[in-house]
Amino acid sequence: MLKFQESCPICKGLGFVKTPKGVKKCTCIYKGFNINKFLHIPKRFDHASLESIKSKVETITYSKVLFYLENFKDFYQKGKGLLFIGPPGVGKTFIAISLLKEIYKKFSIRGFFIDTKDLSVRLKVGFSTNNYHKLVYFLYKVPVLVLDDLGNEELVDWFKDFLIGLINYRYNEKKVTFITTNYYPSYLVGKNQFTQSLKGFRVVSNSSIKNEPLPQKVDEQFLLDYKLGSHIISRIAEMTFPIILKGQDKRVKKIT
C-alpha cells in the first residue's frame, strides 16, 4: 500500500511548527525535504514547476493558473478546485502537479497526487489484504487531492461507486480537488470556451484572445457523464473551475 504517512518528523507533514513567537514554516521546506515523495508525485514530474509551464501553455491558460494560485486562500475556503480537460499529452497532469507543489510551498497545505488507474489497482490489492481503510480515509480527508486521468480507468461497479463516493464526500466537505480528464462534462458541450471557462473565474480579459468554441456535440461515450453519471457531474461543476487545454500530444510529437 501507499506509504502516504511518510513526512517530516518535525512538523509531521504540516509544513509549519509552533514556536513561542508564533507559527513559522518548518525547516523541512528548505532543507532537503523530498516534496515530490511527500505529495506522491511520480518521478517523471519531479521537476514540474509553475515557472516551467509558462512556455508550455497558452497565455490565457497560464493566467488562469496564476489567478487561481493568487486567490487560493479564498478558493480553499470555498472548496473550489480545477477541472483540466483536453486530449492526451497537452500538459494537464504537468500543470496540476505544478500547482500542487506550489500550494504546499506557499501555504503549507498538504496535497496528494493519484492516478485513478493506479488507485484502482492499489485498492484492489488492499481489499485482498484488508489493508485499505487508511488509504481511503486519507483520500477523503487530504486538503488538496489531484485525481489524474479520470474516466480512463476501468470503471467496474465497485470502483465507480468508490469514485462517486469520494467526489461526493469532498464536495460536501468543501475539500479542494483537481481533476484531469480527456472527457468533456455535458455542461460544457456547445458552450463558448472563453466565456464558459471564465464564468465566475475572473481573469483580466483580452480582446485578442480567440473565441474558440467547445464541441457542439459529443458522442455519449465520450462524455464524463457517461462514465460517472449526471448527479456527480453536477457536483464537479460546482466544485471546480474548468480549464480547457488544446494542442498536439507533446509525447508523440517528440518522436515524430
GROMACS .gro file of C-alpha atoms in nm:
model
  256
    1MET     CA    1   0.000   0.000   0.000
    2LEU     CA    2   0.096   0.366  -0.029
    3LYS     CA    3   0.322   0.495   0.243
    4PHE     CA    4   0.135   0.822   0.242
    5GLN     CA    5   0.216   0.890   0.607
    6GLU     CA    6   0.585   0.949   0.532
    7SER     CA    7   0.650   1.306   0.635
    8CYS     CA    8   0.883   1.541   0.812
    9PRO     CA    9   0.943   1.418   1.171
   10ILE     CA   10   0.944   1.776   1.299
   11CYS     CA   11   0.615   1.909   1.166
   12LYS     CA   12   0.452   1.572   1.083
   13GLY     CA   13   0.385   1.692   0.731
   14LEU     CA   14   0.203   2.013   0.825
   15GLY     CA   15   0.479   2.234   0.686
   16PHE     CA   16   0.478   2.462   0.990
   17VAL     CA   17   0.562   2.446   1.361
   18LYS     CA   18   0.451   2.639   1.667
   19THR     CA   19   0.711   2.849   1.845
   20PRO     CA   20   0.694   3.089   2.143
   21LYS     CA   21   0.679   3.370   1.887
   22GLY     CA   22   0.401   3.212   1.686
   23VAL     CA   23   0.368   2.977   1.389
   24LYS     CA   24   0.650   2.957   1.135
   25LYS     CA   25   0.737   2.744   0.834
   26CYS     CA   26   0.917   2.421   0.918
   27THR     CA   27   1.280   2.382   0.816
   28CYS     CA   28   1.180   2.078   0.609
   29ILE     CA   29   1.056   2.315   0.341
   30TYR     CA   30   1.407   2.448   0.296
   31LYS     CA   31   1.636   2.157   0.390
   32GLY     CA   32   1.636   1.856   0.167
   33PHE     CA   33   1.277   1.754   0.232
   34ASN     CA   34   1.154   1.542  -0.059
   35ILE     CA   35   0.838   1.728  -0.152
   36ASN     CA   36   0.775   1.504  -0.454
   37LYS     CA   37   0.770   1.191  -0.239
   38PHE     CA   38   0.559   1.362   0.025
   39LEU     CA   39   0.296   1.467  -0.229
   40HIS     CA   40   0.319   1.130  -0.409
   41ILE     CA   41   0.435   1.285  -0.734
   42PRO     CA   42   0.571   1.042  -0.998
   43LYS     CA   43   0.942   1.071  -1.080
   44ARG     CA   44   0.867   1.182  -1.435
   45PHE     CA   45   0.725   1.503  -1.289
   46ASP     CA   46   0.995   1.568  -1.026
   47HIS     CA   47   1.092   1.893  -1.196
   48ALA     CA   48   0.742   2.021  -1.266
   49SER     CA   49   0.705   2.380  -1.154
   50LEU     CA   50   0.491   2.684  -1.214
   51GLU     CA   51   0.775   2.858  -1.396
   52SER     CA   52   0.837   2.564  -1.627
   53ILE     CA   53   0.478   2.557  -1.755
   54LYS     CA   54   0.488   2.921  -1.865
   55SER     CA   55   0.637   2.838  -2.205
   56LYS     CA   56   0.433   2.520  -2.248
   57VAL     CA   57   0.076   2.653  -2.243
   58GLU     CA   58  -0.126   2.937  -2.391
   59THR     CA   59  -0.107   3.272  -2.216
   60ILE     CA   60  -0.473   3.261  -2.113
   61THR     CA   61  -0.425   2.918  -1.952
   62TYR     CA   62  -0.121   3.037  -1.760
   63SER     CA   63  -0.314   3.348  -1.649
   64LYS     CA   64  -0.594   3.134  -1.510
   65VAL     CA   65  -0.349   2.914  -1.320
   66LEU     CA   66  -0.176   3.220  -1.170
   67PHE     CA   67  -0.511   3.377  -1.084
   68TYR     CA   68  -0.619   3.062  -0.906
   69LEU     CA   69  -0.297   3.047  -0.707
   70GLU     CA   70  -0.310   3.416  -0.614
   71ASN     CA   71  -0.664   3.371  -0.483
   72PHE     CA   72  -0.610   3.026  -0.338
   73LYS     CA   73  -0.697   3.119   0.021
   74ASP     CA   74  -1.045   3.222  -0.088
   75PHE     CA   75  -1.090   2.921  -0.316
   76TYR     CA   76  -0.962   2.690  -0.041
   77GLN     CA   77  -1.230   2.814   0.198
   78LYS     CA   78  -1.496   2.757  -0.068
   79GLY     CA   79  -1.363   2.413  -0.167
   80LYS     CA   80  -1.305   2.524  -0.527
   81GLY     CA   81  -1.062   2.321  -0.735
   82LEU     CA   82  -0.985   2.295  -1.106
   83LEU     CA   83  -1.101   2.066  -1.386
   84PHE     CA   84  -0.838   2.027  -1.659
   85ILE     CA   85  -0.989   1.897  -1.984
   86GLY     CA   86  -0.810   1.808  -2.306
   87PRO     CA   87  -0.660   1.532  -2.520
   88PRO     CA   88  -0.359   1.326  -2.406
   89GLY     CA   89  -0.020   1.494  -2.389
   90VAL     CA   90  -0.124   1.861  -2.372
   91GLY     CA   91   0.004   1.922  -2.018
   92LYS     CA   92  -0.295   1.866  -1.789
   93THR     CA   93  -0.108   1.650  -1.538
   94PHE     CA   94   0.202   1.870  -1.552
   95ILE     CA   95   0.003   2.180  -1.460
   96ALA     CA   96  -0.194   2.008  -1.182
   97ILE     CA   97   0.126   1.875  -1.023
   98SER     CA   98   0.298   2.214  -1.052
   99LEU     CA   99   0.006   2.373  -0.869
  100LEU     CA  100   0.005   2.101  -0.603
  101LYS     CA  101   0.373   2.167  -0.526
  102GLU     CA  102   0.332   2.544  -0.529
  103ILE     CA  103   0.038   2.529  -0.289
  104TYR     CA  104   0.240   2.328  -0.040
  105LYS     CA  105   0.544   2.556  -0.068
  106LYS     CA  106   0.342   2.877  -0.042
  107PHE     CA  107   0.065   2.783   0.200
  108SER     CA  108   0.197   2.468   0.375
  109ILE     CA  109  -0.125   2.290   0.280
  110ARG     CA  110  -0.092   1.916   0.225
  111GLY     CA  111  -0.179   1.776  -0.114
  112PHE     CA  112  -0.168   1.435  -0.277
  113PHE     CA  113  -0.149   1.312  -0.637
  114ILE     CA  114  -0.304   0.986  -0.753
  115ASP     CA  115  -0.369   0.845  -1.099
  116THR     CA  116  -0.712   0.682  -1.098
  117LYS     CA  117  -0.587   0.368  -1.277
  118ASP     CA  118  -0.313   0.329  -1.017
  119LEU     CA  119  -0.569   0.391  -0.744
  120SER     CA  120  -0.795   0.110  -0.866
  121VAL     CA  121  -0.505  -0.137  -0.859
  122ARG     CA  122  -0.393  -0.030  -0.512
  123LEU     CA  123  -0.744  -0.054  -0.372
  124LYS     CA  124  -0.792  -0.398  -0.525
  125VAL     CA  125  -0.472  -0.517  -0.358
  126GLY     CA  126  -0.582  -0.352  -0.035
  127PHE     CA  127  -0.918  -0.528  -0.041
  128SER     CA  128  -0.750  -0.866  -0.073
  129THR     CA  129  -0.536  -0.799   0.236
  130ASN     CA  130  -0.797  -0.596   0.425
  131ASN     CA  131  -0.545  -0.313   0.427
  132TYR     CA  132  -0.725  -0.029   0.253
  133HIS     CA  133  -0.904   0.167   0.525
  134LYS     CA  134  -0.612   0.402   0.594
  135LEU     CA  135  -0.573   0.493   0.226
  136VAL     CA  136  -0.946   0.553   0.176
  137TYR     CA  137  -0.966   0.771   0.487
  138PHE     CA  138  -0.663   0.969   0.373
  139LEU     CA  139  -0.804   1.035   0.024
  140TYR     CA  140  -1.129   1.154   0.176
  141LYS     CA  141  -0.959   1.390   0.420
  142VAL     CA  142  -0.645   1.525   0.248
  143PRO     CA  143  -0.687   1.903   0.198
  144VAL     CA  144  -0.593   1.905  -0.173
  145LEU     CA  145  -0.631   1.599  -0.395
  146VAL     CA  146  -0.536   1.554  -0.762
  147LEU     CA  147  -0.741   1.283  -0.935
  148ASP     CA  148  -0.549   1.227  -1.256
  149ASP     CA  149  -0.690   1.086  -1.580
  150LEU     CA  150  -1.045   1.049  -1.455
  151GLY     CA  151  -1.257   0.846  -1.696
  152ASN     CA  152  -0.974   0.637  -1.842
  153GLU     CA  153  -0.972   0.381  -1.565
  154GLU     CA  154  -1.162   0.052  -1.587
  155LEU     CA  155  -1.487   0.157  -1.428
  156VAL     CA  156  -1.613  -0.167  -1.279
  157ASP     CA  157  -1.909  -0.115  -1.048
  158TRP     CA  158  -1.720  -0.120  -0.718
  159PHE     CA  159  -1.460   0.134  -0.836
  160LYS     CA  160  -1.720   0.361  -0.993
  161ASP     CA  161  -1.907   0.359  -0.661
  162PHE     CA  162  -1.583   0.440  -0.480
  163LEU     CA  163  -1.502   0.737  -0.706
  164ILE     CA  164  -1.856   0.871  -0.678
  165GLY     CA  165  -1.841   0.840  -0.300
  166LEU     CA  166  -1.501   1.009  -0.285
  167ILE     CA  167  -1.602   1.302  -0.505
  168ASN     CA  168  -1.934   1.337  -0.327
  169TYR     CA  169  -1.767   1.348   0.016
  170ARG     CA  170  -1.511   1.605  -0.094
  171TYR     CA  171  -1.788   1.815  -0.249
  172ASN     CA  172  -1.994   1.812   0.071
  173GLU     CA  173  -1.694   1.886   0.294
  174LYS     CA  174  -1.557   2.158   0.062
  175LYS     CA  175  -1.227   1.978   0.005
  176VAL     CA  176  -1.023   2.115  -0.286
  177THR     CA  177  -0.999   1.866  -0.572
  178PHE     CA  178  -0.812   1.896  -0.901
  179ILE     CA  179  -0.928   1.665  -1.180
  180THR     CA  180  -0.761   1.594  -1.513
  181THR     CA  181  -0.959   1.418  -1.785
  182ASN     CA  182  -0.985   1.356  -2.160
  183TYR     CA  183  -1.366   1.366  -2.135
  184TYR     CA  184  -1.594   1.669  -2.152
  185PRO     CA  185  -1.875   1.711  -1.898
  186SER     CA  186  -2.204   1.774  -2.074
  187TYR     CA  187  -2.247   2.117  -1.917
  188LEU     CA  188  -1.956   2.247  -2.129
  189VAL     CA  189  -2.058   2.097  -2.463
  190GLY     CA  190  -2.186   2.355  -2.708
  191LYS     CA  191  -2.066   2.645  -2.495
  192ASN     CA  192  -1.812   2.912  -2.582
  193GLN     CA  193  -1.475   2.817  -2.434
  194PHE     CA  194  -1.361   3.163  -2.332
  195THR     CA  195  -1.693   3.271  -2.184
  196GLN     CA  196  -1.771   2.944  -2.008
  197SER     CA  197  -1.428   2.889  -1.859
  198LEU     CA  198  -1.425   3.240  -1.712
  199LYS     CA  199  -1.775   3.222  -1.567
  200GLY     CA  200  -1.724   3.303  -1.201
  201PHE     CA  201  -1.350   3.277  -1.261
  202ARG     CA  202  -1.248   3.636  -1.330
  203VAL     CA  203  -0.930   3.682  -1.527
  204VAL     CA  204  -0.842   4.005  -1.700
  205SER     CA  205  -0.996   3.969  -2.043
  206ASN     CA  206  -0.804   4.016  -2.364
  207SER     CA  207  -1.000   4.106  -2.674
  208SER     CA  208  -0.734   3.947  -2.893
  209ILE     CA  209  -0.793   3.603  -2.744
  210LYS     CA  210  -0.960   3.371  -2.990
  211ASN     CA  211  -1.314   3.276  -2.900
  212GLU     CA  212  -1.263   2.908  -2.974
  213PRO     CA  213  -1.584   2.708  -2.944
  214LEU     CA  214  -1.609   2.392  -2.743
  215PRO     CA  215  -1.750   2.083  -2.916
  216GLN     CA  216  -2.108   2.144  -3.023
  217LYS     CA  217  -2.182   1.775  -2.989
  218VAL     CA  218  -2.001   1.484  -2.827
  219ASP     CA  219  -2.092   1.117  -2.857
  220GLU     CA  220  -2.235   0.994  -2.530
  221GLN     CA  221  -1.947   0.751  -2.466
  222PHE     CA  222  -1.700   1.042  -2.474
  223LEU     CA  223  -1.886   1.240  -2.208
  224LEU     CA  224  -1.771   1.235  -1.847
  225ASP     CA  225  -2.140   1.200  -1.756
  226TYR     CA  226  -2.145   0.863  -1.932
  227LYS     CA  227  -1.861   0.746  -1.710
  228LEU     CA  228  -1.980   0.873  -1.372
  229GLY     CA  229  -2.342   0.980  -1.401
  230SER     CA  230  -2.503   1.324  -1.426
  231HIS     CA  231  -2.554   1.361  -1.048
  232ILE     CA  232  -2.181   1.355  -0.973
  233ILE     CA  233  -2.101   1.571  -1.279
  234SER     CA  234  -2.331   1.834  -1.130
  235ARG     CA  235  -2.116   1.835  -0.817
  236ILE     CA  236  -1.796   1.857  -1.022
  237ALA     CA  237  -1.943   2.160  -1.199
  238GLU     CA  238  -1.987   2.339  -0.867
  239MET     CA  239  -1.661   2.231  -0.702
  240THR     CA  240  -1.423   2.312  -0.991
  241PHE     CA  241  -1.342   2.578  -1.249
  242PRO     CA  242  -1.285   2.432  -1.597
  243ILE     CA  243  -0.963   2.492  -1.785
  244ILE     CA  244  -0.961   2.365  -2.143
  245LEU     CA  245  -0.629   2.266  -2.300
  246LYS     CA  246  -0.583   2.202  -2.669
  247GLY     CA  247  -0.294   2.121  -2.897
  248GLN     CA  248  -0.083   1.829  -3.013
  249ASP     CA  249   0.024   1.539  -2.797
  250LYS     CA  250   0.369   1.655  -2.683
  251ARG     CA  251   0.478   1.299  -2.602
  252VAL     CA  252   0.407   1.177  -2.955
  253LYS     CA  253   0.548   1.495  -3.106
  254LYS     CA  254   0.889   1.418  -2.953
  255ILE     CA  255   0.927   1.101  -3.158
  256THR     CA  256   0.774   1.215  -3.488
   0.00000   0.00000   0.00000
